[in-house]
Short mmCIF file of C-alpha atoms in Angstrom, two decimals:
data_model
loop_
_atom_site.label_atom_id
_atom_site.label_comp_id
_atom_site.label_asym_id
_atom_site.label_seq_id
_atom_site.Cartn_x
_atom_site.Cartn_y
_atom_site.Cartn_z
CA UNK Q 1 -2.57 21.80 9.79
CA UNK Q 2 1.09 21.47 10.18
CA UNK Q 3 3.69 22.22 7.22
CA UNK Q 4 6.45 20.19 6.08
CA UNK Q 5 8.57 22.51 4.13
CA UNK Q 6 10.48 19.94 1.77
CA UNK Q 7 7.37 18.04 1.13
CA UNK Q 8 6.50 18.89 -2.45
CA UNK Q 9 10.10 17.54 -3.04
CA UNK Q 10 9.28 14.34 -1.61
CA UNK Q 11 5.83 13.88 -2.97
CA UNK Q 12 6.75 14.37 -6.61
CA UNK Q 13 8.45 10.80 -6.80
CA UNK Q 14 8.94 9.66 -10.00
CA UNK Q 15 7.43 5.81 -10.75
CA UNK Q 16 10.58 4.84 -11.57
CA UNK Q 17 12.40 5.76 -8.55
CA UNK Q 18 9.70 4.45 -6.15
CA UNK Q 19 9.54 0.87 -7.98
CA UNK Q 20 13.33 0.55 -7.56
CA UNK Q 21 13.29 1.03 -3.82
CA UNK Q 22 12.59 -2.12 -1.64
CA UNK Q 23 5.16 -1.66 6.64
CA UNK Q 24 3.15 -2.45 7.66
CA UNK Q 25 4.63 -6.07 8.16
CA UNK Q 26 7.89 -8.36 8.89
CA UNK Q 27 9.62 -11.04 6.99
CA UNK Q 28 12.74 -11.55 4.87
CA UNK Q 29 11.90 -13.41 1.87
CA UNK Q 30 12.83 -11.17 -1.35
CA UNK Q 31 10.80 -10.24 -3.86
CA UNK Q 32 10.73 -11.81 -7.14
CA UNK Q 33 12.53 -9.65 -9.61
CA UNK Q 34 10.19 -9.53 -12.25
CA UNK Q 35 7.86 -6.75 -12.58
CA UNK Q 36 4.03 -7.50 -11.81
CA UNK Q 37 1.69 -8.13 -14.63
CA UNK Q 38 -0.52 -5.32 -15.26
CA UNK Q 39 -3.30 -5.89 -12.81
CA UNK Q 40 -6.27 -5.26 -14.98
CA UNK Q 41 -6.95 -5.08 -18.77
CA UNK Q 42 -9.74 -3.63 -21.02
CA UNK Q 43 -12.08 -6.21 -20.91
CA UNK Q 44 -13.02 -9.16 -18.79
CA UNK Q 45 -12.65 -12.63 -19.58
CA UNK Q 46 -15.55 -14.85 -19.64
CA UNK Q 47 -17.21 -15.39 -16.43
CA UNK Q 48 -15.49 -18.10 -14.07
CA UNK Q 49 -17.03 -17.54 -10.91
CA UNK Q 50 -19.65 -19.57 -9.12
CA UNK Q 51 -22.06 -16.37 -9.04
CA UNK Q 52 -21.52 -15.78 -5.18
CA UNK Q 53 -18.68 -13.74 -4.23
CA UNK Q 54 -16.90 -15.08 -0.99
CA UNK Q 55 -14.60 -12.84 0.53
CA UNK Q 56 -11.99 -14.19 3.11
CA UNK Q 57 -10.87 -11.47 5.78
CA UNK Q 58 -7.41 -12.59 6.76
CA UNK Q 59 -6.82 -9.80 9.52
CA UNK Q 60 -4.86 -9.75 12.92
CA UNK Q 61 -6.75 -11.26 15.99
CA UNK Q 62 -3.53 -12.16 17.62
CA UNK Q 63 -0.15 -11.30 17.07
CA UNK Q 64 2.06 -8.07 16.86
CA UNK Q 65 -0.83 -6.14 15.00
CA UNK Q 66 -4.03 -7.32 16.56
CA UNK Q 67 -4.92 -3.67 18.03
CA UNK Q 68 -5.23 -2.86 14.33
CA UNK Q 69 -7.59 -6.07 13.50
CA UNK Q 70 -10.71 -4.64 15.13
CA UNK Q 71 -11.08 -1.37 12.92
CA UNK Q 72 -10.14 -3.65 9.75
CA UNK Q 73 -12.62 -6.18 10.47
CA UNK Q 74 -15.06 -3.49 11.03
CA UNK Q 75 -14.25 -1.85 7.95
CA UNK Q 76 -14.87 -4.91 6.11
CA UNK Q 77 -18.15 -5.97 7.80
CA UNK Q 78 -19.84 -2.23 7.17
CA UNK Q 79 -19.13 -2.56 3.50
CA UNK Q 80 -20.61 -6.23 3.29
CA UNK Q 81 -23.78 -4.58 4.94
CA UNK Q 82 -24.07 -2.10 2.78
CA UNK Q 83 -23.50 -4.00 -0.06
CA UNK Q 84 -26.32 -6.56 0.60
CA UNK Q 85 -28.42 -3.91 1.58
CA UNK Q 86 -28.20 -2.91 -2.33
CA UNK Q 87 -28.98 -6.53 -3.35
CA UNK Q 88 -25.41 -7.97 -3.11
CA UNK Q 89 -23.32 -8.70 -6.13
CA UNK Q 90 -24.32 -10.21 -8.95
CA UNK Q 91 -28.00 -10.20 -7.58
CA UNK Q 92 -26.57 -12.75 -4.69
CA UNK Q 93 -25.46 -11.66 -0.79
CA UNK Q 94 -21.74 -11.43 -0.29
CA UNK Q 95 -20.55 -14.11 1.95
CA UNK Q 96 -17.86 -13.27 4.40
CA UNK Q 97 -15.63 -15.36 6.20
CA UNK Q 98 -13.30 -13.97 9.15
CA UNK Q 99 -10.18 -15.57 9.89
CA UNK Q 100 -7.14 -14.44 12.07
CA UNK Q 101 -3.59 -13.71 10.48
CA UNK Q 102 -1.71 -14.15 13.68
CA UNK Q 103 2.06 -12.80 12.73
CA UNK Q 104 5.16 -14.04 11.23
CA UNK Q 105 6.32 -15.54 14.59
CA UNK Q 106 3.19 -18.18 14.08
CA UNK Q 107 1.83 -20.11 10.64
CA UNK Q 108 -1.94 -18.95 11.44
CA UNK Q 109 -1.86 -17.06 8.36
CA UNK Q 110 -1.17 -19.84 6.41
CA UNK Q 111 -3.60 -22.12 7.98
CA UNK Q 112 -6.37 -19.43 7.71
CA UNK Q 113 -5.35 -19.26 3.59
CA UNK Q 114 -5.99 -23.04 3.33
CA UNK Q 115 -9.55 -22.70 4.91
CA UNK Q 116 -10.08 -19.64 3.08
CA UNK Q 117 -9.45 -21.45 -0.30
CA UNK Q 118 -11.06 -24.81 0.76
CA UNK Q 119 -14.25 -22.35 1.18
CA UNK Q 120 -14.05 -21.21 -2.14
CA UNK Q 121 -12.58 -17.54 -1.58
CA UNK Q 122 -12.94 -15.28 -4.26
CA UNK Q 123 -10.92 -12.76 -2.68
CA UNK Q 124 -9.08 -12.57 0.26
CA UNK Q 125 -8.54 -9.09 2.35
CA UNK Q 126 -5.28 -9.15 4.32
CA UNK Q 127 -2.96 -9.05 5.55
CA UNK Q 128 -2.17 -6.28 7.94
CA UNK Q 129 1.38 -7.11 8.01
CA UNK Q 130 3.63 -6.96 4.92
CA UNK Q 131 5.48 -10.03 6.48
CA UNK Q 132 2.63 -11.99 6.94
CA UNK Q 133 0.76 -11.22 3.14
CA UNK Q 134 4.66 -12.43 1.69
CA UNK Q 135 3.94 -15.71 3.65
CA UNK Q 136 0.93 -16.42 1.74
CA UNK Q 137 1.00 -13.91 -1.50
CA UNK Q 138 2.43 -17.11 -3.79
CA UNK Q 139 -0.62 -19.50 -2.04
CA UNK Q 140 -3.35 -17.14 -2.59
CA UNK Q 141 -2.52 -15.79 -6.68
CA UNK Q 142 -1.57 -19.44 -7.48
CA UNK Q 143 -5.04 -20.34 -6.65
CA UNK Q 144 -6.30 -17.60 -8.72
CA UNK Q 145 -8.00 -15.53 -6.06
CA UNK Q 146 -7.52 -11.95 -5.54
CA UNK Q 147 -5.12 -10.89 -2.50
CA UNK Q 148 -5.89 -7.23 -1.44
CA UNK Q 149 -4.26 -5.75 1.46
CA UNK Q 150 -5.89 -2.56 3.43
CA UNK Q 151 -2.46 -1.91 5.01
CA UNK Q 152 0.83 -3.53 3.33
CA UNK Q 153 2.96 -0.71 2.91
CA UNK Q 154 6.40 -2.59 1.97
CA UNK Q 155 7.44 -1.00 -1.37
CA UNK Q 156 8.58 -4.87 -2.42
CA UNK Q 157 4.88 -5.67 -3.50
CA UNK Q 158 5.01 -2.84 -6.25
CA UNK Q 159 7.17 -5.24 -8.36
CA UNK Q 160 6.24 -8.56 -6.93
CA UNK Q 161 5.43 -11.47 -9.61
CA UNK Q 162 2.03 -11.56 -8.43
CA UNK Q 163 0.29 -12.58 -11.59
CA UNK Q 164 -1.71 -9.18 -11.60
CA UNK Q 165 -3.62 -10.36 -8.30
CA UNK Q 166 -2.54 -8.38 -5.74
CA UNK Q 167 -3.90 -4.83 -4.54
CA UNK Q 168 -3.89 -2.59 -1.76
CA UNK Q 169 -5.42 0.54 -0.44
CA UNK Q 170 -2.75 1.54 1.91
CA UNK Q 171 0.39 3.45 -0.01
CA UNK Q 172 3.89 2.18 -0.19
CA UNK Q 173 6.11 3.53 2.36
CA UNK Q 174 8.21 5.26 -0.06
CA UNK Q 175 5.69 8.23 0.85
CA UNK Q 176 5.59 7.32 4.57
CA UNK Q 177 9.13 7.06 4.83
CA UNK Q 178 9.73 10.43 3.31
CA UNK Q 179 7.04 12.52 5.10
CA UNK Q 180 8.54 11.03 8.45
CA UNK Q 181 12.12 12.05 7.37
CA UNK Q 182 11.11 15.48 6.43
CA UNK Q 183 8.95 15.86 9.65
CA UNK Q 184 12.36 14.92 11.52
CA UNK Q 185 14.09 17.57 9.44
CA UNK Q 186 11.59 20.18 9.71
CA UNK Q 187 11.56 19.58 13.46
CA UNK Q 188 15.04 20.91 13.71
CA UNK Q 189 16.94 17.45 14.07
CA UNK Q 190 19.73 17.05 11.77
CA UNK Q 191 21.30 13.82 13.25
CA UNK Q 192 19.08 10.85 13.33
CA UNK Q 193 19.05 7.68 14.91
CA UNK Q 194 16.98 4.81 13.24
CA UNK Q 195 15.89 1.72 15.56
CA UNK Q 196 13.70 -0.75 13.22
CA UNK Q 197 12.75 -4.10 13.44
CA UNK Q 198 14.49 -6.43 11.34
CA UNK Q 199 12.08 -7.63 8.81
CA UNK Q 200 10.86 -6.43 5.24
CA UNK Q 201 8.73 -3.70 7.09
CA UNK Q 202 11.18 -2.28 9.27
CA UNK Q 203 13.93 -2.09 6.81
CA UNK Q 204 11.88 -1.21 3.75
CA UNK Q 205 10.60 1.70 6.07
CA UNK Q 206 14.10 2.88 7.72
CA UNK Q 207 15.61 2.95 4.12
CA UNK Q 208 13.14 5.40 3.12
CA UNK Q 209 13.37 7.53 6.22
CA UNK Q 210 17.26 7.86 5.86
CA UNK Q 211 16.99 8.69 2.29
CA UNK Q 212 14.70 11.42 3.29
CA UNK Q 213 16.61 12.79 6.38
CA UNK Q 214 20.09 12.90 4.09
CA UNK Q 215 18.08 14.44 1.09
CA UNK Q 216 16.49 17.22 3.34
CA UNK Q 217 20.34 17.97 4.90
CA UNK Q 218 20.31 15.69 8.33
CA UNK Q 219 22.61 13.00 8.72
CA UNK Q 220 21.27 9.34 9.88
CA UNK Q 221 24.06 8.93 12.81
CA UNK Q 222 22.99 5.29 13.57
CA UNK Q 223 20.94 2.39 11.98
CA UNK Q 224 20.27 -0.19 14.28
CA UNK Q 225 17.99 -3.66 13.09
CA UNK Q 226 17.04 -5.48 15.91
CA UNK Q 227 15.20 -9.06 16.43
CA UNK Q 228 11.30 -8.17 17.35
CA UNK Q 229 11.45 -11.24 18.94
CA UNK Q 230 14.47 -10.76 21.32
CA UNK Q 231 13.74 -10.58 25.25
CA UNK Q 232 16.13 -7.45 25.76
CA UNK Q 233 17.04 -4.51 23.93
CA UNK Q 234 19.50 -2.91 25.95
CA UNK Q 235 22.49 -3.33 23.74
CA UNK Q 236 20.24 -2.50 20.88
CA UNK Q 237 19.43 0.97 22.68
CA UNK Q 238 23.01 1.34 23.74
CA UNK Q 239 24.21 1.40 19.95
CA UNK Q 240 21.63 4.30 19.39
CA UNK Q 241 22.82 6.28 22.72
CA UNK Q 242 26.58 5.98 21.53
CA UNK Q 243 25.50 8.01 18.48
CA UNK Q 244 24.31 10.65 20.30
CA UNK Q 245 21.40 11.89 17.91
CA UNK Q 246 19.12 14.35 18.14
CA UNK Q 247 16.26 12.24 17.23
CA UNK Q 248 15.06 8.65 17.24
CA UNK Q 249 12.69 6.88 14.54
CA UNK Q 250 11.33 3.74 16.04
CA UNK Q 251 10.02 1.66 13.49
CA UNK Q 252 8.37 -1.17 15.56
CA UNK Q 253 5.37 -2.96 16.50
CA UNK Q 254 3.95 -4.20 20.02
CA UNK Q 255 7.46 -4.55 21.08
CA UNK Q 256 7.58 -0.80 21.77
CA UNK Q 257 6.04 -1.29 25.02
CA UNK Q 258 9.54 -3.04 25.74
CA UNK Q 259 11.77 -0.72 23.82
CA UNK Q 260 10.14 2.83 25.29
CA UNK Q 261 11.30 1.85 29.04
CA UNK Q 262 14.68 0.87 27.93
CA UNK Q 263 15.08 3.85 26.11
CA UNK Q 264 14.26 6.16 29.14
CA UNK Q 265 16.55 3.85 31.48
CA UNK Q 266 19.38 4.78 29.07
CA UNK Q 267 18.25 8.73 29.09
CA UNK Q 268 16.70 8.40 25.86
CA UNK Q 269 13.23 9.10 26.53
CA UNK Q 270 11.28 11.63 24.64
CA UNK Q 271 11.76 14.46 27.36
CA UNK Q 272 15.52 14.17 26.26
CA UNK Q 273 15.37 13.25 22.46
CA UNK Q 274 12.82 13.74 19.76
CA UNK Q 275 11.13 10.33 19.12
CA UNK Q 276 9.34 9.46 16.13
CA UNK Q 277 6.50 6.56 15.45
CA UNK Q 278 5.41 4.99 12.60
CA UNK Q 279 2.03 3.24 11.55
CA UNK Q 280 2.98 0.18 13.27
CA UNK Q 281 3.13 1.04 16.69
CA UNK Q 282 1.55 4.41 16.67
CA UNK Q 283 -1.22 3.08 19.04
CA UNK Q 284 -3.26 3.72 22.37
CA UNK Q 285 -0.52 3.14 25.15
CA UNK Q 286 -3.03 4.43 27.90
CA UNK Q 287 -2.93 1.34 29.71
CA UNK Q 288 0.55 0.40 29.15
CA UNK Q 289 2.78 3.30 30.44
CA UNK Q 290 2.33 5.87 33.56
CA UNK Q 291 1.00 9.19 32.30
CA UNK Q 292 3.12 11.49 30.74
CA UNK Q 293 5.60 8.40 29.12
CA UNK Q 294 4.98 9.17 25.96
CA UNK Q 295 4.44 13.31 25.88
CA UNK Q 296 5.74 14.94 22.83
CA UNK Q 297 6.44 11.80 20.54
CA UNK Q 298 5.11 11.63 17.17
CA UNK Q 299 4.06 9.36 14.61
CA UNK Q 300 2.83 8.87 11.23
CA UNK Q 301 -0.21 6.39 9.54
CA UNK Q 302 -1.32 6.52 6.14
CA UNK Q 303 -4.76 7.75 5.48
CA UNK Q 304 -7.18 10.48 5.22
CA UNK Q 305 -9.34 11.69 8.09
CA UNK Q 306 -12.14 9.67 8.52
CA UNK Q 307 -15.50 11.47 7.92
CA UNK Q 308 -17.77 11.53 11.18
CA UNK Q 309 -20.52 9.70 9.36
CA UNK Q 310 -18.30 6.94 8.57
CA UNK Q 311 -16.97 6.96 11.95
CA UNK Q 312 -20.64 6.90 13.49
CA UNK Q 313 -21.77 3.78 10.95
CA UNK Q 314 -17.92 1.71 11.89
CA UNK Q 315 -18.88 2.25 15.51
CA UNK Q 316 -22.61 0.76 15.19
CA UNK Q 317 -20.50 -2.11 13.79
CA UNK Q 318 -18.19 -2.51 16.68
CA UNK Q 319 -18.82 -0.07 19.34
CA UNK Q 320 -15.94 -0.97 21.50
CA UNK Q 321 -13.35 0.51 18.53
CA UNK Q 322 -10.49 2.64 20.35
CA UNK Q 323 -9.36 3.84 16.81
CA UNK Q 324 -10.37 3.72 13.28
CA UNK Q 325 -6.63 3.01 11.54
CA UNK Q 326 -7.17 1.07 8.33
CA UNK Q 327 -10.89 0.94 9.02
CA UNK Q 328 -11.33 3.01 5.82
CA UNK Q 329 -8.90 1.34 3.84
CA UNK Q 330 -10.60 -2.19 4.54
CA UNK Q 331 -14.09 -0.66 3.84
CA UNK Q 332 -12.61 0.99 0.49
CA UNK Q 333 -10.76 -2.51 -0.47
CA UNK Q 334 -14.25 -4.52 0.14
CA UNK Q 335 -16.65 -1.83 -1.83
CA UNK Q 336 -13.74 -2.00 -4.98
CA UNK Q 337 -13.59 -5.91 -5.02
CA UNK Q 338 -17.67 -6.11 -5.27
CA UNK Q 339 -17.99 -3.47 -7.90
CA UNK Q 340 -15.16 -4.93 -9.73
CA UNK Q 341 -16.95 -8.15 -9.73
CA UNK Q 342 -20.04 -6.21 -10.97
CA UNK Q 343 -17.97 -4.44 -13.66
CA UNK Q 344 -16.72 -8.06 -14.94
CA UNK Q 345 -20.05 -9.84 -14.32
CA UNK Q 346 -17.81 -12.47 -12.65
CA UNK Q 347 -16.97 -12.93 -9.29
CA UNK Q 348 -13.82 -15.13 -9.94
CA UNK Q 349 -10.51 -13.90 -8.76
CA UNK Q 350 -9.20 -12.95 -12.20
CA UNK Q 351 -12.60 -11.65 -12.99
CA UNK Q 352 -12.31 -9.16 -10.34
CA UNK Q 353 -8.66 -8.37 -11.17
CA UNK Q 354 -9.24 -7.48 -14.61
CA UNK Q 355 -11.47 -4.52 -13.74
CA UNK Q 356 -9.78 -3.33 -10.51
CA UNK Q 357 -7.96 -0.69 -12.16
CA UNK Q 358 -10.82 0.56 -14.35
CA UNK Q 359 -12.81 1.22 -11.69
CA UNK Q 360 -10.66 2.99 -9.59
CA UNK Q 361 -10.29 5.73 -12.23
CA UNK Q 362 -11.68 7.68 -15.27
CA UNK Q 363 -14.75 7.22 -15.28
CA UNK Q 364 -17.83 9.24 -13.36
CA UNK Q 365 -17.01 9.72 -9.62
CA UNK Q 366 -18.98 7.83 -6.83
CA UNK Q 367 -18.40 7.50 -3.37
CA UNK Q 368 -20.16 4.26 -2.37
CA UNK Q 369 -21.32 0.73 -3.56
CA UNK Q 370 -24.78 1.44 -4.15
CA UNK Q 371 -24.18 4.58 -5.97
CA UNK Q 372 -21.26 3.00 -8.12
CA UNK Q 373 -23.66 0.21 -8.77
CA UNK Q 374 -26.56 2.35 -10.43
CA UNK Q 375 -23.78 3.57 -12.83
CA UNK Q 376 -22.69 0.40 -13.80
CA UNK Q 377 -26.00 -0.72 -14.16
CA UNK Q 378 -26.91 2.32 -16.32
CA UNK Q 379 -23.56 1.40 -18.67
CA UNK Q 380 -21.45 3.89 -17.41
CA UNK Q 381 -17.59 4.08 -16.38
CA UNK Q 382 -16.90 4.67 -12.96
CA UNK Q 383 -14.24 6.06 -10.84
CA UNK Q 384 -14.53 4.91 -7.00
CA UNK Q 385 -13.40 7.68 -4.47
CA UNK Q 386 -13.39 6.07 -0.92
CA UNK Q 387 -13.28 6.90 2.43
CA UNK Q 388 -9.67 6.38 2.78
CA UNK Q 389 -9.04 9.24 -0.28
CA UNK Q 390 -9.39 8.93 -3.90
CA UNK Q 391 -8.39 5.71 -5.12
CA UNK Q 392 -6.72 5.13 -8.24
CA UNK Q 393 -4.54 2.19 -8.86
CA UNK Q 394 -1.35 2.06 -10.78
CA UNK Q 395 -0.93 -1.17 -13.24
CA UNK Q 396 1.05 -2.86 -10.42
CA UNK Q 397 -1.86 -2.48 -8.05
CA UNK Q 398 -0.82 0.31 -6.04
CA UNK Q 399 -2.72 3.29 -5.12
CA UNK Q 400 -0.94 6.51 -6.89
CA UNK Q 401 -2.78 9.17 -4.71
CA UNK Q 402 -2.27 9.10 -0.75
CA UNK Q 403 -2.68 10.95 2.55
CA UNK Q 404 -0.19 10.68 5.50
CA UNK Q 405 -1.59 11.76 8.72
CA UNK Q 406 0.96 13.12 11.35
CA UNK Q 407 -0.11 12.54 15.06
CA UNK Q 408 1.28 13.64 18.53
CA UNK Q 409 0.80 12.12 21.81
CA UNK Q 410 -0.17 13.54 25.17
CA UNK Q 411 0.41 13.10 28.89
CA UNK Q 412 -2.58 10.74 28.73
CA UNK Q 413 -0.46 8.11 26.22
CA UNK Q 414 -2.94 8.47 23.47
CA UNK Q 415 -2.30 10.20 20.13
CA UNK Q 416 -4.31 12.99 18.24
CA UNK Q 417 -3.98 14.60 14.78
CA UNK Q 418 -1.90 17.31 14.32
CA UNK Q 419 -2.03 17.59 10.53
CA UNK Q 420 -2.27 15.74 7.44
CA UNK Q 421 0.06 15.96 4.02
CA UNK Q 422 -1.38 14.33 0.88
CA UNK Q 423 0.38 13.77 -2.51
CA UNK Q 424 0.37 11.69 -5.47
CA UNK Q 425 3.24 8.86 -6.36
CA UNK Q 426 3.39 9.36 -10.31
#
């Protein structure tokens, strides 16, 4: 495991500092200024659901983050299978409806949400992209439905006026940005250029990386936001080149396949300058680039190591999986929703939301739906600890504990884990 020396400083982030900052995702809307209402209350209201927990999966089948879709869908499906094998929720099988979230260049997500609401979804799991979630969060929460993302990392959601109905199992980029910035400094680069998508994910994460680099004694010599829909990135790369950085943080999605060749063309390949990816572009590029193109590049992805037993089970759901990114978070999101409905004895969105914080901390620990359900039926308070790590929600619906994985590319243009950094955002 690698050690990032300044990380103790990074992980001891005060809540006030974290919440004041503006992932996975794009979009330019600004968050509502008011803090979100508490995500849970001590007691559930009278049941308002129809008795059948209906889950909508709003996850990427197409678009910039389509590579994240397979493990996320598989995580949801595995959880639903296990929940239904254990007797379902409130004595009835859970219904799952799969839809495409697309990306911010389309209206697919909005159309998918309309379909899910028409089919009486009680909770919608997704989107992967923060920008996509921002386009539909009001539609979902105004309908009284839980909006639960396994992959949104934009800090803006922490204070978004979501009516207490938005939750996520992925940590805010306040943490990923600090881990990445510390990693760059630890690797010996004191002059850093940031090339990021011009959207809420890119600009929010870029800001956090910049803060971490500068607080660690480094300097951000260039910070360039680009249009992710651009056909050519030569001008953006030229700005970076002019600053003569020792390292480049590339905060991108699948446009990485166009940016990397341009960086190499202008003499900024990983053999010349240290390059770092993030969760939006740390992916398998073995079929995109010649061998050796990405050798030495490092990247960060929120999430703990997926246990072997979980990997085996999720591969049975989808044998074609190439990686497991956000699969554990999707699995945990599904289990948490189901357990909250059981705790509330109510499958409505508001009933589920009223119990999500409560079941995530303070009770008897359990790690799967069946064991947690048995405790609930015995009248006990539970503390669900998931595959993605300890899941303890703040009142805003954010994880207060998280792990960031650090990865490195080999000659095959595939990435392997080289360490994990875990900590609390208190």
